[in-house]
Amino acid sequence: VGATVEVNGEEIGTTTDDGTISFTIPEDADELKIEVKKEEQEGELEIELSQAE
């Protein structure tokens, strides 16, 4: 069973057997907070986005 992935507090799914997951970033997002949890392990990544001109 893969790891559970949340983006900005919303669960988007679980990773595949090779540990990957895909999702679409909302156009108006200025920051992403990604949390990954599997059993007793967890990790967090915060990314600040800039809008293309």
PDB file of N, CA and C in Angstrom:
ATOM      1  N   VAL A   1       0.851  -1.187   0.000  1.00  0.00           N
ATOM      2  CA  VAL A   1       0.000   0.000   0.000  1.00  0.00           C
ATOM      3  C   VAL A   1       0.888   1.238   0.000  1.00  0.00           C
ATOM      4  N   GLY A   2       0.547   2.209  -0.837  1.00  0.00           N
ATOM      5  CA  GLY A   2       1.339   3.428  -0.962  1.00  0.00           C
ATOM      6  C   GLY A   2       1.107   4.406   0.173  1.00  0.00           C
ATOM      7  N   ALA A   3       1.780   5.537   0.078  1.00  0.00           N
ATOM      8  CA  ALA A   3       1.650   6.602   1.066  1.00  0.00           C
ATOM      9  C   ALA A   3       0.458   7.492   0.707  1.00  0.00           C
ATOM     10  N   THR A   4      -0.198   8.020   1.723  1.00  0.00           N
ATOM     11  CA  THR A   4      -1.302   8.954   1.535  1.00  0.00           C
ATOM     12  C   THR A   4      -0.730  10.352   1.321  1.00  0.00           C
ATOM     13  N   VAL A   5      -1.254  11.065   0.334  1.00  0.00           N
ATOM     14  CA  VAL A   5      -0.748  12.393  -0.003  1.00  0.00           C
ATOM     15  C   VAL A   5      -1.868  13.417   0.147  1.00  0.00           C
ATOM     16  N   GLU A   6      -1.564  14.515   0.859  1.00  0.00           N
ATOM     17  CA  GLU A   6      -2.486  15.640   0.995  1.00  0.00           C
ATOM     18  C   GLU A   6      -1.819  16.881   0.414  1.00  0.00           C
ATOM     19  N   VAL A   7      -2.603  17.690  -0.296  1.00  0.00           N
ATOM     20  CA  VAL A   7      -2.122  18.965  -0.818  1.00  0.00           C
ATOM     21  C   VAL A   7      -3.036  20.055  -0.273  1.00  0.00           C
ATOM     22  N   ASN A   8      -2.455  20.995   0.462  1.00  0.00           N
ATOM     23  CA  ASN A   8      -3.206  22.091   1.087  1.00  0.00           C
ATOM     24  C   ASN A   8      -4.386  21.564   1.905  1.00  0.00           C
ATOM     25  N   GLY A   9      -4.146  20.475   2.638  1.00  0.00           N
ATOM     26  CA  GLY A   9      -5.153  19.925   3.535  1.00  0.00           C
ATOM     27  C   GLY A   9      -6.170  19.006   2.893  1.00  0.00           C
ATOM     28  N   GLU A  10      -6.092  18.808   1.588  1.00  0.00           N
ATOM     29  CA  GLU A  10      -7.045  17.951   0.876  1.00  0.00           C
ATOM     30  C   GLU A  10      -6.353  16.671   0.424  1.00  0.00           C
ATOM     31  N   GLU A  11      -6.904  15.528   0.834  1.00  0.00           N
ATOM     32  CA  GLU A  11      -6.320  14.251   0.419  1.00  0.00           C
ATOM     33  C   GLU A  11      -6.538  14.053  -1.078  1.00  0.00           C
ATOM     34  N   ILE A  12      -5.428  13.819  -1.804  1.00  0.00           N
ATOM     35  CA  ILE A  12      -5.544  13.639  -3.254  1.00  0.00           C
ATOM     36  C   ILE A  12      -5.369  12.192  -3.680  1.00  0.00           C
ATOM     37  N   GLY A  13      -4.933  11.326  -2.767  1.00  0.00           N
ATOM     38  CA  GLY A  13      -4.804   9.915  -3.110  1.00  0.00           C
ATOM     39  C   GLY A  13      -3.599   9.269  -2.463  1.00  0.00           C
ATOM     40  N   THR A  14      -3.223   8.112  -3.002  1.00  0.00           N
ATOM     41  CA  THR A  14      -2.058   7.385  -2.510  1.00  0.00           C
ATOM     42  C   THR A  14      -1.066   7.187  -3.651  1.00  0.00           C
ATOM     43  N   THR A  15       0.195   7.044  -3.270  1.00  0.00           N
ATOM     44  CA  THR A  15       1.239   6.852  -4.272  1.00  0.00           C
ATOM     45  C   THR A  15       1.132   5.470  -4.902  1.00  0.00           C
ATOM     46  N   THR A  16       1.683   5.351  -6.107  1.00  0.00           N
ATOM     47  CA  THR A  16       1.730   4.071  -6.810  1.00  0.00           C
ATOM     48  C   THR A  16       2.829   3.206  -6.200  1.00  0.00           C
ATOM     49  N   ASP A  17       2.979   1.990  -6.712  1.00  0.00           N
ATOM     50  CA  ASP A  17       4.006   1.080  -6.203  1.00  0.00           C
ATOM     51  C   ASP A  17       5.408   1.663  -6.309  1.00  0.00           C
ATOM     52  N   ASP A  18       5.642   2.527  -7.310  1.00  0.00           N
ATOM     53  CA  ASP A  18       6.974   3.125  -7.451  1.00  0.00           C
ATOM     54  C   ASP A  18       7.111   4.454  -6.701  1.00  0.00           C
ATOM     55  N   GLY A  19       6.097   4.808  -5.907  1.00  0.00           N
ATOM     56  CA  GLY A  19       6.179   5.987  -5.049  1.00  0.00           C
ATOM     57  C   GLY A  19       5.802   7.300  -5.698  1.00  0.00           C
ATOM     58  N   THR A  20       5.099   7.265  -6.831  1.00  0.00           N
ATOM     59  CA  THR A  20       4.726   8.509  -7.507  1.00  0.00           C
ATOM     60  C   THR A  20       3.227   8.776  -7.412  1.00  0.00           C
ATOM     61  N   ILE A  21       2.878  10.038  -7.607  1.00  0.00           N
ATOM     62  CA  ILE A  21       1.481  10.464  -7.685  1.00  0.00           C
ATOM     63  C   ILE A  21       1.449  11.727  -8.546  1.00  0.00           C
ATOM     64  N   SER A  22       0.375  11.942  -9.267  1.00  0.00           N
ATOM     65  CA  SER A  22       0.226  13.134 -10.104  1.00  0.00           C
ATOM     66  C   SER A  22      -1.007  13.904  -9.667  1.00  0.00           C
ATOM     67  N   PHE A  23      -0.915  15.229  -9.745  1.00  0.00           N
ATOM     68  CA  PHE A  23      -2.067  16.070  -9.454  1.00  0.00           C
ATOM     69  C   PHE A  23      -1.901  17.394 -10.188  1.00  0.00           C
ATOM     70  N   THR A  24      -3.005  18.109 -10.349  1.00  0.00           N
ATOM     71  CA  THR A  24      -3.004  19.394 -11.031  1.00  0.00           C
ATOM     72  C   THR A  24      -2.962  20.516 -10.003  1.00  0.00           C
ATOM     73  N   ILE A  25      -2.069  21.462 -10.223  1.00  0.00           N
ATOM     74  CA  ILE A  25      -1.960  22.614  -9.331  1.00  0.00           C
ATOM     75  C   ILE A  25      -3.002  23.647  -9.762  1.00  0.00           C
ATOM     76  N   PRO A  26      -3.826  24.131  -8.829  1.00  0.00           N
ATOM     77  CA  PRO A  26      -4.811  25.155  -9.188  1.00  0.00           C
ATOM     78  C   PRO A  26      -4.115  26.400  -9.749  1.00  0.00           C
ATOM     79  N   GLU A  27      -4.716  27.014 -10.766  1.00  0.00           N
ATOM     80  CA  GLU A  27      -4.114  28.184 -11.413  1.00  0.00           C
ATOM     81  C   GLU A  27      -3.895  29.346 -10.456  1.00  0.00           C
ATOM     82  N   ASP A  28      -4.767  29.494  -9.453  1.00  0.00           N
ATOM     83  CA  ASP A  28      -4.657  30.620  -8.528  1.00  0.00           C
ATOM     84  C   ASP A  28      -3.820  30.309  -7.286  1.00  0.00           C
ATOM     85  N   ALA A  29      -3.170  29.160  -7.249  1.00  0.00           N
ATOM     86  CA  ALA A  29      -2.377  28.777  -6.076  1.00  0.00           C
ATOM     87  C   ALA A  29      -1.114  29.625  -5.982  1.00  0.00           C
ATOM     88  N   ASP A  30      -0.833  30.137  -4.787  1.00  0.00           N
ATOM     89  CA  ASP A  30       0.416  30.857  -4.577  1.00  0.00           C
ATOM     90  C   ASP A  30       1.352  30.097  -3.643  1.00  0.00           C
ATOM     91  N   GLU A  31       0.837  29.030  -3.040  1.00  0.00           N
ATOM     92  CA  GLU A  31       1.644  28.196  -2.154  1.00  0.00           C
ATOM     93  C   GLU A  31       1.064  26.786  -2.125  1.00  0.00           C
ATOM     94  N   LEU A  32       1.928  25.796  -2.021  1.00  0.00           N
ATOM     95  CA  LEU A  32       1.494  24.410  -1.865  1.00  0.00           C
ATOM     96  C   LEU A  32       2.091  23.851  -0.589  1.00  0.00           C
ATOM     97  N   LYS A  33       1.277  23.164   0.171  1.00  0.00           N
ATOM     98  CA  LYS A  33       1.751  22.432   1.338  1.00  0.00           C
ATOM     99  C   LYS A  33       1.430  20.965   1.067  1.00  0.00           C
ATOM    100  N   ILE A  34       2.464  20.171   0.879  1.00  0.00           N
ATOM    101  CA  ILE A  34       2.302  18.762   0.538  1.00  0.00           C
ATOM    102  C   ILE A  34       2.699  17.923   1.742  1.00  0.00           C
ATOM    103  N   GLU A  35       1.794  17.052   2.180  1.00  0.00           N
ATOM    104  CA  GLU A  35       2.056  16.159   3.303  1.00  0.00           C
ATOM    105  C   GLU A  35       1.917  14.717   2.837  1.00  0.00           C
ATOM    106  N   VAL A  36       2.874  13.892   3.230  1.00  0.00           N
ATOM    107  CA  VAL A  36       2.895  12.485   2.842  1.00  0.00           C
ATOM    108  C   VAL A  36       2.989  11.647   4.110  1.00  0.00           C
ATOM    109  N   LYS A  37       2.109  10.644   4.223  1.00  0.00           N
ATOM    110  CA  LYS A  37       2.086   9.795   5.418  1.00  0.00           C
ATOM    111  C   LYS A  37       1.957   8.334   5.028  1.00  0.00           C
ATOM    112  N   LYS A  38       2.746   7.506   5.684  1.00  0.00           N
ATOM    113  CA  LYS A  38       2.639   6.060   5.518  1.00  0.00           C
ATOM    114  C   LYS A  38       3.032   5.416   6.838  1.00  0.00           C
ATOM    115  N   GLU A  39       2.068   4.743   7.439  1.00  0.00           N
ATOM    116  CA  GLU A  39       2.256   4.107   8.738  1.00  0.00           C
ATOM    117  C   GLU A  39       2.847   5.115   9.718  1.00  0.00           C
ATOM    118  N   GLU A  40       4.028   4.860  10.268  1.00  0.00           N
ATOM    119  CA  GLU A  40       4.629   5.751  11.262  1.00  0.00           C
ATOM    120  C   GLU A  40       5.496   6.845  10.635  1.00  0.00           C
ATOM    121  N   GLN A  41       5.644   6.835   9.319  1.00  0.00           N
ATOM    122  CA  GLN A  41       6.493   7.817   8.641  1.00  0.00           C
ATOM    123  C   GLN A  41       5.648   8.940   8.059  1.00  0.00           C
ATOM    124  N   GLU A  42       6.201  10.144   8.096  1.00  0.00           N
ATOM    125  CA  GLU A  42       5.517  11.261   7.458  1.00  0.00           C
ATOM    126  C   GLU A  42       6.530  12.323   7.051  1.00  0.00           C
ATOM    127  N   GLY A  43       6.161  13.086   6.034  1.00  0.00           N
ATOM    128  CA  GLY A  43       7.010  14.167   5.555  1.00  0.00           C
ATOM    129  C   GLY A  43       6.155  15.318   5.082  1.00  0.00           C
ATOM    130  N   GLU A  44       6.766  16.497   5.023  1.00  0.00           N
ATOM    131  CA  GLU A  44       6.034  17.698   4.638  1.00  0.00           C
ATOM    132  C   GLU A  44       6.934  18.574   3.776  1.00  0.00           C
ATOM    133  N   LEU A  45       6.338  19.203   2.776  1.00  0.00           N
ATOM    134  CA  LEU A  45       7.063  20.100   1.879  1.00  0.00           C
ATOM    135  C   LEU A  45       6.183  21.306   1.598  1.00  0.00           C
ATOM    136  N   GLU A  46       6.748  22.504   1.768  1.00  0.00           N
ATOM    137  CA  GLU A  46       6.026  23.727   1.441  1.00  0.00           C
ATOM    138  C   GLU A  46       6.733  24.409   0.282  1.00  0.00           C
ATOM    139  N   ILE A  47       5.957  24.796  -0.728  1.00  0.00           N
ATOM    140  CA  ILE A  47       6.501  25.414  -1.933  1.00  0.00           C
ATOM    141  C   ILE A  47       5.766  26.726  -2.184  1.00  0.00           C
ATOM    142  N   GLU A  48       6.529  27.804  -2.395  1.00  0.00           N
ATOM    143  CA  GLU A  48       5.937  29.085  -2.757  1.00  0.00           C
ATOM    144  C   GLU A  48       6.002  29.221  -4.274  1.00  0.00           C
ATOM    145  N   LEU A  49       4.867  29.502  -4.890  1.00  0.00           N
ATOM    146  CA  LEU A  49       4.777  29.597  -6.346  1.00  0.00           C
ATOM    147  C   LEU A  49       4.738  31.052  -6.783  1.00  0.00           C
ATOM    148  N   SER A  50       5.277  31.324  -7.958  1.00  0.00           N
ATOM    149  CA  SER A  50       5.164  32.662  -8.534  1.00  0.00           C
ATOM    150  C   SER A  50       4.394  32.546  -9.848  1.00  0.00           C
ATOM    151  N   GLN A  51       3.622  33.554 -10.152  1.00  0.00           N
ATOM    152  CA  GLN A  51       2.819  33.561 -11.369  1.00  0.00           C
ATOM    153  C   GLN A  51       3.687  33.955 -12.557  1.00  0.00           C
ATOM    154  N   ALA A  52       3.554  33.238 -13.663  1.00  0.00           N
ATOM    155  CA  ALA A  52       4.286  33.570 -14.885  1.00  0.00           C
ATOM    156  C   ALA A  52       3.710  34.839 -15.500  1.00  0.00           C
ATOM    157  N   GLU A  53       4.570  35.638 -16.079  1.00  0.00           N
ATOM    158  CA  GLU A  53       4.103  36.890 -16.698  1.00  0.00           C
ATOM    159  C   GLU A  53       4.060  36.775 -18.193  1.00  0.00           C
TER     160      GLU A  53
END
